[in-house]
Tab-separated table of C-alpha atoms and ligand atoms in Angstrom:
chain	number	residue	atom	x	y	z
O	75	MET	CA	-6.630	9.653	10.199
O	76	GLN	CA	-7.313	7.582	7.613
O	77	ILE	CA	-5.058	4.467	6.555
O	78	LEU	CA	-4.607	4.304	2.421
O	79	ASP	CA	-4.812	0.911	2.368
O	80	GLY	CA	-2.755	-0.113	-0.596
O	81	LYS	CA	-2.617	-3.317	-0.584
O	82	LEU	CA	-6.976	-3.071	-0.771
O	83	VAL	CA	-6.269	-0.929	-4.012
O	84	ALA	CA	-3.845	-3.766	-5.060
O	85	ALA	CA	-5.896	-6.718	-4.666
O	86	LYS	CA	-9.054	-4.090	-6.176
O	87	THR	CA	-6.892	-3.304	-9.643
O	88	ARG	CA	-5.384	-6.725	-9.868
O	89	GLU	CA	-8.727	-8.658	-9.630
O	90	GLN	CA	-10.387	-6.416	-12.124
O	91	ILE	CA	-6.774	-7.434	-14.688
O	92	ARG	CA	-7.740	-10.698	-13.384
O	93	ASN	CA	-11.012	-10.167	-14.863
O	94	ASN	CA	-10.859	-8.877	-18.532
O	95	ILE	CA	-7.848	-11.511	-19.317
O	96	GLU	CA	-10.547	-13.746	-18.161
O	97	ALA	CA	-13.729	-12.352	-20.366
O	98	LYS	CA	-11.521	-11.494	-23.145
O	99	GLY	CA	-10.018	-14.685	-23.300
O	100	LEU	CA	-5.585	-13.792	-23.324
O	101	VAL	CA	-4.793	-16.288	-20.147
O	102	ASP	CA	-1.396	-16.942	-20.551
O	103	LYS	CA	-1.803	-14.767	-23.927
O	104	ILE	CA	0.017	-11.867	-22.871
O	105	GLY	CA	3.621	-12.560	-21.957
O	106	LEU	CA	6.276	-10.322	-19.489
O	107	ALA	CA	9.979	-10.725	-19.907
O	108	VAL	CA	12.019	-9.158	-16.661
O	109	ILE	CA	15.655	-9.955	-17.008
O	110	LEU	CA	17.718	-9.940	-13.665
O	111	VAL	CA	20.884	-9.391	-14.017
O	112	GLY	CA	23.782	-11.005	-11.352
O	113	GLU	CA	22.733	-12.077	-7.644
O	114	ASP	CA	21.646	-9.073	-5.735
O	115	PRO	CA	19.471	-10.518	-3.195
O	116	ALA	CA	16.300	-7.597	-2.903
O	117	SER	CA	16.026	-8.160	-6.648
O	118	LYS	CA	15.514	-11.815	-6.716
O	119	VAL	CA	12.911	-10.835	-4.507
O	120	TYR	CA	11.449	-7.718	-6.480
O	121	VAL	CA	12.100	-10.049	-9.537
O	122	ARG	CA	9.416	-12.828	-7.756
O	123	ASN	CA	7.153	-10.831	-6.407
O	124	LYS	CA	6.485	-9.796	-9.773
O	125	ILE	CA	6.340	-13.711	-11.413
O	126	ASN	CA	4.368	-14.552	-8.809
O	127	ALA	CA	1.413	-11.154	-9.512
O	128	CYS	CA	1.466	-12.513	-13.107
O	129	ALA	CA	0.524	-15.757	-12.672
O	130	GLU	CA	-2.692	-14.279	-10.595
O	131	VAL	CA	-3.464	-12.301	-12.825
O	132	GLY	CA	-2.698	-15.204	-15.874
O	133	ILE	CA	-0.114	-13.141	-17.557
O	134	LYS	CA	2.697	-15.571	-19.166
O	135	SER	CA	6.744	-14.740	-17.316
O	136	THR	CA	9.563	-15.910	-18.867
O	137	LEU	CA	13.002	-14.621	-16.377
O	138	VAL	CA	15.613	-14.864	-18.251
O	139	GLN	CA	18.763	-14.086	-15.878
O	140	LEU	CA	22.751	-13.501	-16.335
O	141	PRO	CA	24.975	-13.927	-14.448
O	142	GLU	CA	26.504	-11.145	-12.508
O	143	ASN	CA	29.460	-11.002	-14.994
O	144	THR	CA	27.460	-10.887	-18.603
O	145	THR	CA	29.010	-8.277	-21.310
O	146	GLU	CA	27.065	-5.317	-22.651
O	147	GLU	CA	27.696	-7.338	-26.062
O	148	GLU	CA	26.086	-10.009	-23.925
O	149	LEU	CA	22.753	-7.945	-22.679
O	150	SER	CA	22.165	-5.608	-25.839
O	151	GLU	CA	21.974	-9.169	-27.968
O	152	ALA	CA	19.216	-10.846	-25.051
O	153	ILE	CA	17.021	-7.094	-24.875
O	154	ASP	CA	16.740	-7.380	-28.921
O	155	LYS	CA	15.890	-11.217	-28.367
O	156	LEU	CA	12.606	-9.794	-26.261
O	157	ASN	CA	12.583	-7.080	-28.192
O	158	LYS	CA	11.552	-9.343	-31.826
O	159	ASP	CA	9.782	-11.737	-29.447
O	160	ASP	CA	6.303	-10.585	-30.584
O	161	SER	CA	5.055	-13.150	-27.782
O	162	VAL	CA	6.280	-10.731	-25.319
O	163	HIS	CA	4.689	-7.765	-24.699
O	164	GLY	CA	6.296	-6.361	-21.935
O	165	ILE	CA	9.866	-6.333	-20.882
O	166	ILE	CA	11.680	-5.559	-18.356
O	167	LEU	CA	15.652	-4.523	-16.369
O	168	GLN	CA	15.214	-5.694	-12.937
O	169	LEU	CA	17.824	-2.650	-11.279
O	170	PRO	CA	20.479	-2.195	-10.465
O	171	ILE	CA	22.488	-4.339	-12.549
O	172	PRO	CA	26.302	-4.848	-12.243
O	173	LYS	CA	28.217	-1.558	-11.922
O	174	HIS	CA	29.893	-2.270	-14.560
O	175	LEU	CA	26.699	-2.393	-17.352
O	176	ASN	CA	25.753	1.379	-18.088
O	177	GLU	CA	22.060	1.235	-16.672
O	178	TYR	CA	20.750	3.915	-19.080
O	179	ARG	CA	22.257	2.703	-22.340
O	180	PHE	CA	20.188	-0.547	-22.032
O	181	VAL	CA	16.892	0.872	-19.641
O	182	ASN	CA	16.519	2.889	-23.804
O	183	GLU	CA	17.422	-0.793	-25.505
O	184	ILE	CA	14.458	-1.968	-24.757
O	185	ALA	CA	11.118	-1.437	-28.056
O	186	ASP	CA	9.330	1.631	-26.552
O	187	SER	CA	6.434	-0.708	-27.306
O	188	LYS	CA	7.599	-2.596	-24.148
O	189	ASP	CA	9.394	-1.002	-22.000
O	190	VAL	CA	6.082	-1.255	-19.167
O	191	ASP	CA	8.843	0.411	-16.116
O	192	GLY	CA	8.373	3.725	-18.536
O	193	ASN	CA	12.139	4.322	-17.631
O	194	GLY	CA	13.321	4.532	-21.117
O	195	TYR	CA	13.949	8.641	-22.587
O	196	ILE	CA	10.602	7.967	-25.097
O	197	GLN	CA	8.522	7.642	-22.222
O	198	LYS	CA	9.705	9.814	-19.809
O	199	GLY	CA	9.711	12.313	-22.902
O	200	LYS	CA	5.925	11.453	-23.120
O	201	LEU	CA	5.007	12.233	-19.054
O	202	TRP	CA	7.018	14.856	-19.725
O	203	VAL	CA	4.725	16.590	-22.075
O	204	GLY	CA	1.528	15.394	-20.568
O	205	LYS	CA	1.281	12.400	-22.545
O	206	PRO	CA	1.673	9.570	-20.937
O	207	GLU	CA	1.175	5.915	-22.098
O	208	PHE	CA	3.264	3.662	-19.823
O	209	ILE	CA	3.607	5.663	-16.552
O	210	PRO	CA	6.456	4.328	-13.920
O	211	CYS	CA	4.828	1.834	-12.109
O	212	THR	CA	4.898	3.450	-7.731
O	213	PRO	CA	4.375	6.447	-8.692
O	214	SER	CA	1.432	5.086	-10.764
O	215	GLY	CA	0.806	3.713	-8.244
O	216	VAL	CA	0.536	6.879	-5.572
O	217	MET	CA	-1.657	7.766	-8.526
O	218	ARG	CA	-4.623	5.014	-8.118
O	219	ILE	CA	-4.210	5.448	-4.641
O	220	LEU	CA	-5.036	9.475	-3.955
O	221	ASP	CA	-8.100	8.325	-6.325
O	222	PHE	CA	-9.609	5.329	-5.401
O	223	TYR	CA	-9.199	7.570	-2.053
O	224	ASN	CA	-11.052	10.056	-4.312
O	225	ILE	CA	-8.437	12.893	-3.521
O	226	PRO	CA	-8.481	16.269	-4.908
O	227	LEU	CA	-5.487	17.377	-5.886
O	228	GLU	CA	-6.200	20.176	-7.939
O	229	GLY	CA	-5.704	23.353	-6.306
O	230	LYS	CA	-3.754	21.571	-4.238
O	231	ASN	CA	0.681	22.186	-2.950
O	232	ALA	CA	1.936	19.597	-3.544
O	233	VAL	CA	5.229	18.602	-1.738
O	234	VAL	CA	6.998	14.998	-2.786
O	235	VAL	CA	10.621	14.968	-0.899
O	236	GLY	CA	13.409	13.053	-3.436
O	237	ARG	CA	14.053	13.814	-7.214
O	238	SER	CA	14.914	10.264	-7.865
O	239	ASN	CA	14.310	9.634	-11.575
O	240	LEU	CA	12.148	6.605	-10.345
O	241	VAL	CA	10.209	7.730	-8.278
O	242	GLY	CA	9.913	11.480	-7.351
O	243	LYS	CA	10.441	13.222	-11.267
O	244	PRO	CA	8.408	11.739	-12.038
O	245	LEU	CA	5.592	11.571	-9.236
O	246	ALA	CA	6.141	15.548	-8.980
O	247	GLN	CA	4.934	15.468	-12.698
O	248	LEU	CA	1.956	12.837	-11.972
O	249	LEU	CA	0.649	15.748	-9.823
O	250	MET	CA	1.251	18.472	-12.155
O	251	ASN	CA	-0.518	16.964	-14.296
O	252	ARG	CA	-3.740	16.550	-12.338
O	253	ASN	CA	-3.086	20.322	-11.141
O	254	CYS	CA	-1.367	20.769	-8.564
O	255	THR	CA	1.054	23.262	-7.298
O	256	VAL	CA	3.888	21.045	-6.451
O	257	THR	CA	7.274	21.790	-4.874
O	258	ILE	CA	10.521	19.251	-5.200
O	259	CYS	CA	12.478	19.109	-2.153
O	260	HIS	CA	16.398	17.483	-2.462
O	261	SER	CA	19.021	16.768	0.051
O	262	ARG	CA	20.002	20.517	-0.710
O	263	THR	CA	16.574	21.927	0.289
O	264	LYS	CA	17.058	24.975	2.579
O	265	ASP	CA	13.895	24.808	5.268
O	266	LEU	CA	12.485	21.918	4.115
O	267	ASP	CA	10.628	21.413	7.892
O	268	LYS	CA	8.727	24.795	6.459
O	269	VAL	CA	8.720	23.373	2.945
O	270	CYS	CA	6.659	20.375	4.326
O	271	ALA	CA	4.986	22.632	7.327
O	272	SER	CA	2.739	23.870	3.493
O	273	ALA	CA	2.240	20.463	1.980
O	274	ASP	CA	-1.919	19.133	0.977
O	275	ILE	CA	-0.428	16.343	0.066
O	276	LEU	CA	3.129	15.699	1.385
O	277	CYS	CA	4.660	12.512	-0.620
O	278	VAL	CA	8.651	11.484	0.447
O	279	ALA	CA	10.876	8.645	-1.313
O	280	ILE	CA	14.012	9.999	-0.298
O	281	GLY	CA	14.827	6.138	1.763
O	282	LYS	CA	15.906	7.758	5.735
O	283	ALA	CA	13.583	5.720	8.294
O	284	LYS	CA	11.060	7.568	9.933
O	285	PHE	CA	12.815	11.543	8.984
O	286	VAL	CA	9.853	13.330	8.469
O	287	THR	CA	8.218	13.884	12.496
O	288	LYS	CA	4.430	15.730	13.248
O	289	ASN	CA	7.122	19.816	13.361
O	290	MET	CA	7.113	19.086	9.360
O	291	LEU	CA	3.592	18.234	8.769
O	292	LYS	CA	0.300	20.541	8.449
O	293	LYS	CA	-2.414	19.240	10.044
O	294	GLY	CA	-4.846	17.888	7.933
O	295	ALA	CA	-2.296	16.787	5.342
O	296	VAL	CA	-2.321	13.749	3.167
O	297	VAL	CA	0.545	11.574	3.316
O	298	ILE	CA	2.060	9.388	1.089
O	299	ASP	CA	5.416	7.088	2.017
O	300	VAL	CA	7.336	5.696	-0.827
O	301	GLY	CA	9.956	4.450	1.659
O	302	MET	CA	11.221	0.839	2.697
O	303	ASP	CA	13.227	1.489	5.179
O	304	ARG	CA	15.272	-0.156	8.341
O	305	ASP	CA	14.948	0.933	11.446
O	306	GLU	CA	16.661	0.471	14.497
O	307	ASN	CA	14.878	-2.932	15.338
O	308	GLY	CA	15.966	-4.597	11.417
O	309	LYS	CA	12.054	-3.970	11.236
O	310	LEU	CA	10.440	-2.283	7.467
O	311	CYS	CA	9.317	0.665	8.671
O	312	GLY	CA	8.304	3.636	5.704
O	313	ASP	CA	10.628	7.699	5.544
O	314	VAL	CA	7.332	8.801	7.671
O	315	ASP	CA	7.393	8.230	11.798
O	316	PHE	CA	3.940	6.768	11.127
O	317	GLU	CA	3.686	7.455	15.537
O	318	ASP	CA	4.859	10.478	14.993
O	319	VAL	CA	2.157	11.934	11.969
O	320	LYS	CA	-0.713	9.781	12.965
O	321	GLU	CA	-3.073	12.135	14.889
O	322	GLU	CA	-1.382	15.158	12.881
O	323	CYS	CA	-2.330	13.791	8.968
O	324	SER	CA	-5.545	13.432	7.617
O	325	PHE	CA	-5.003	10.337	5.476
O	326	ILE	CA	-1.544	7.741	5.543
O	327	THR	CA	-0.161	5.057	3.405
O	328	PRO	CA	1.218	3.069	5.950
O	329	VAL	CA	4.821	1.118	5.517
O	330	PRO	CA	4.137	-1.923	5.043
O	331	GLY	CA	0.932	-2.224	2.984
O	332	GLY	CA	0.675	1.061	1.486
O	333	VAL	CA	2.908	2.550	-1.548
O	334	GLY	CA	4.724	-1.421	-1.745
O	335	PRO	CA	1.626	-3.716	-2.980
O	336	MET	CA	0.592	-0.626	-5.749
O	337	THR	CA	4.560	-0.889	-7.950
O	338	VAL	CA	4.146	-4.837	-8.628
O	339	THR	CA	0.221	-4.425	-9.440
O	340	MET	CA	0.418	-0.978	-12.042
O	341	LEU	CA	3.105	-3.175	-13.994
O	342	ILE	CA	0.782	-5.529	-14.607
O	343	GLU	CA	-1.491	-3.599	-16.020
O	344	ASN	CA	0.702	-1.480	-17.699
O	345	THR	CA	1.665	-5.022	-19.713
O	346	TYR	CA	-1.865	-5.948	-20.187
O	347	ASN	CA	-2.062	-2.399	-21.801
O	348	ALA	CA	0.912	-3.156	-23.791
O	349	TYR	CA	-1.268	-6.171	-25.167
O	350	VAL	CA	-4.446	-4.683	-25.356
O	351	LYS	CA	-3.669	-1.020	-26.671
E	118	NAP	P1	17.294	7.424	-4.525
E	118	NAP	O1	17.863	7.170	-6.343
E	118	NAP	O2	17.795	7.082	-3.416
E	118	NAP	O3	17.059	9.349	-4.330
E	118	NAP	C1	16.934	9.275	-2.767
E	118	NAP	C2	16.257	11.157	-3.194
E	118	NAP	O4	15.983	11.355	-1.395
E	118	NAP	C3	16.583	11.738	-4.415
E	118	NAP	O5	16.163	13.178	-4.189
E	118	NAP	C4	18.275	12.405	-2.667
E	118	NAP	O6	18.716	13.750	-2.908
E	118	NAP	C5	16.492	12.411	-1.983
E	118	NAP	N1	17.039	12.775	-0.212
E	118	NAP	C6	17.554	11.538	0.581
E	118	NAP	N2	18.262	12.139	1.398
E	118	NAP	C7	17.253	13.860	1.880
E	118	NAP	C8	17.509	14.565	2.748
E	118	NAP	N3	17.770	14.140	4.661
E	118	NAP	N4	16.448	15.767	2.892
E	118	NAP	C9	15.638	15.431	1.554
E	118	NAP	N5	15.412	14.874	-0.130
E	118	NAP	C10	17.365	13.687	0.444
E	118	NAP	O7	15.733	6.560	-4.269
E	118	NAP	P2	14.613	6.320	-4.318
E	118	NAP	O8	14.584	4.748	-5.818
E	118	NAP	O9	13.755	7.408	-5.144
E	118	NAP	O10	14.174	5.419	-2.859
E	118	NAP	C11	13.882	6.274	-2.349
E	118	NAP	C12	12.951	5.384	-1.479
E	118	NAP	O11	12.257	4.124	-1.858
E	118	NAP	C13	13.403	4.282	-1.081
E	118	NAP	O12	13.429	3.859	0.388
E	118	NAP	C14	12.537	3.022	-1.294
E	118	NAP	O13	14.022	2.017	-1.058
E	118	NAP	C15	11.680	3.433	-1.493
E	118	NAP	N6	11.223	2.788	-3.279
E	118	NAP	C16	9.875	2.371	-3.036
E	118	NAP	C17	9.726	1.651	-3.672
E	118	NAP	C18	7.747	1.011	-3.505
E	118	NAP	O14	7.647	0.277	-4.624
E	118	NAP	N7	7.319	1.105	-2.364
E	118	NAP	C19	10.246	1.627	-5.106
E	118	NAP	C20	10.895	2.227	-5.103
E	118	NAP	C21	11.681	3.158	-4.334
E	118	NAP	P3	19.707	14.294	-3.613
E	118	NAP	O15	18.764	13.461	-5.807
E	118	NAP	O16	19.572	15.634	-3.228
E	118	NAP	O17	20.421	13.344	-3.301
């Protein structure tokens, strides 16, 4: 079994972006605005990581912090201001937002040319018709890892467990765009073990600690574990039981150090592309 080292791929990708930004004299000329509504502690950590990653590569970040009781009008105004700001090339709305605000509405108020999370309907549509521009960052990070390790995709059976708009659906689309035969599974899938065991490439994004075990695996499968969960001792782990499957698979992303580091990296890349394209 070989580890698919997302930390390594992320470091190399960021180095490349940093080099490009320096070579083109663009340090602090590319702007990313991050909107954070409320006090969700996990969101604060993710936002800090994004801001640190911007600093690392020479992108100028702006944090727009809004209170929990922000109204629809206020959030709309904040997005509109950033849409019109020529020094801002990418805008992200950190999810989840407080329940009284409609996520879909506000994600879609971000100008398409600045939608570097790829969450708006237009970016999703571009991906669906096979003409992706800003690809959602986690699935795009998965594809980058597969490519870095030259994992063949064409004609392979790929099974994606999880059908969220953020991860499962776009990942399935990306794999299909690369000529995999894709099966998407979810909480109502029958005989999930058998379907997973048909996969040459098994991608799991369900949010259930150590859910996938070796009886669900074809010998030699490539395993992509998107999950970020806590085990019974509160330790960070994935949706796949790493210890149980490690001798069965050919390649696997560990948690931590697999898909996680790629997500922020692809956001940085999308922001860079929003400026240069
Ligand atoms: P989500 O929106 O909660 O979606 C979970 C999906 O898993 C749903 O489609 C659900 O099916 C399916 N599911 C749940 N239990 C299942 C089961 N027992 N068998 C089969 N399918 C099942 O989650 P998400 O946002 O996609 O995130 C998934 C995991 O990835 C989480 O652990 C999250 O923390 C992690 N994540 C990591 C990163 C990263 O950067 N590494 C980024 C994003 C997410 P239904 O549709 O039928 O309900």
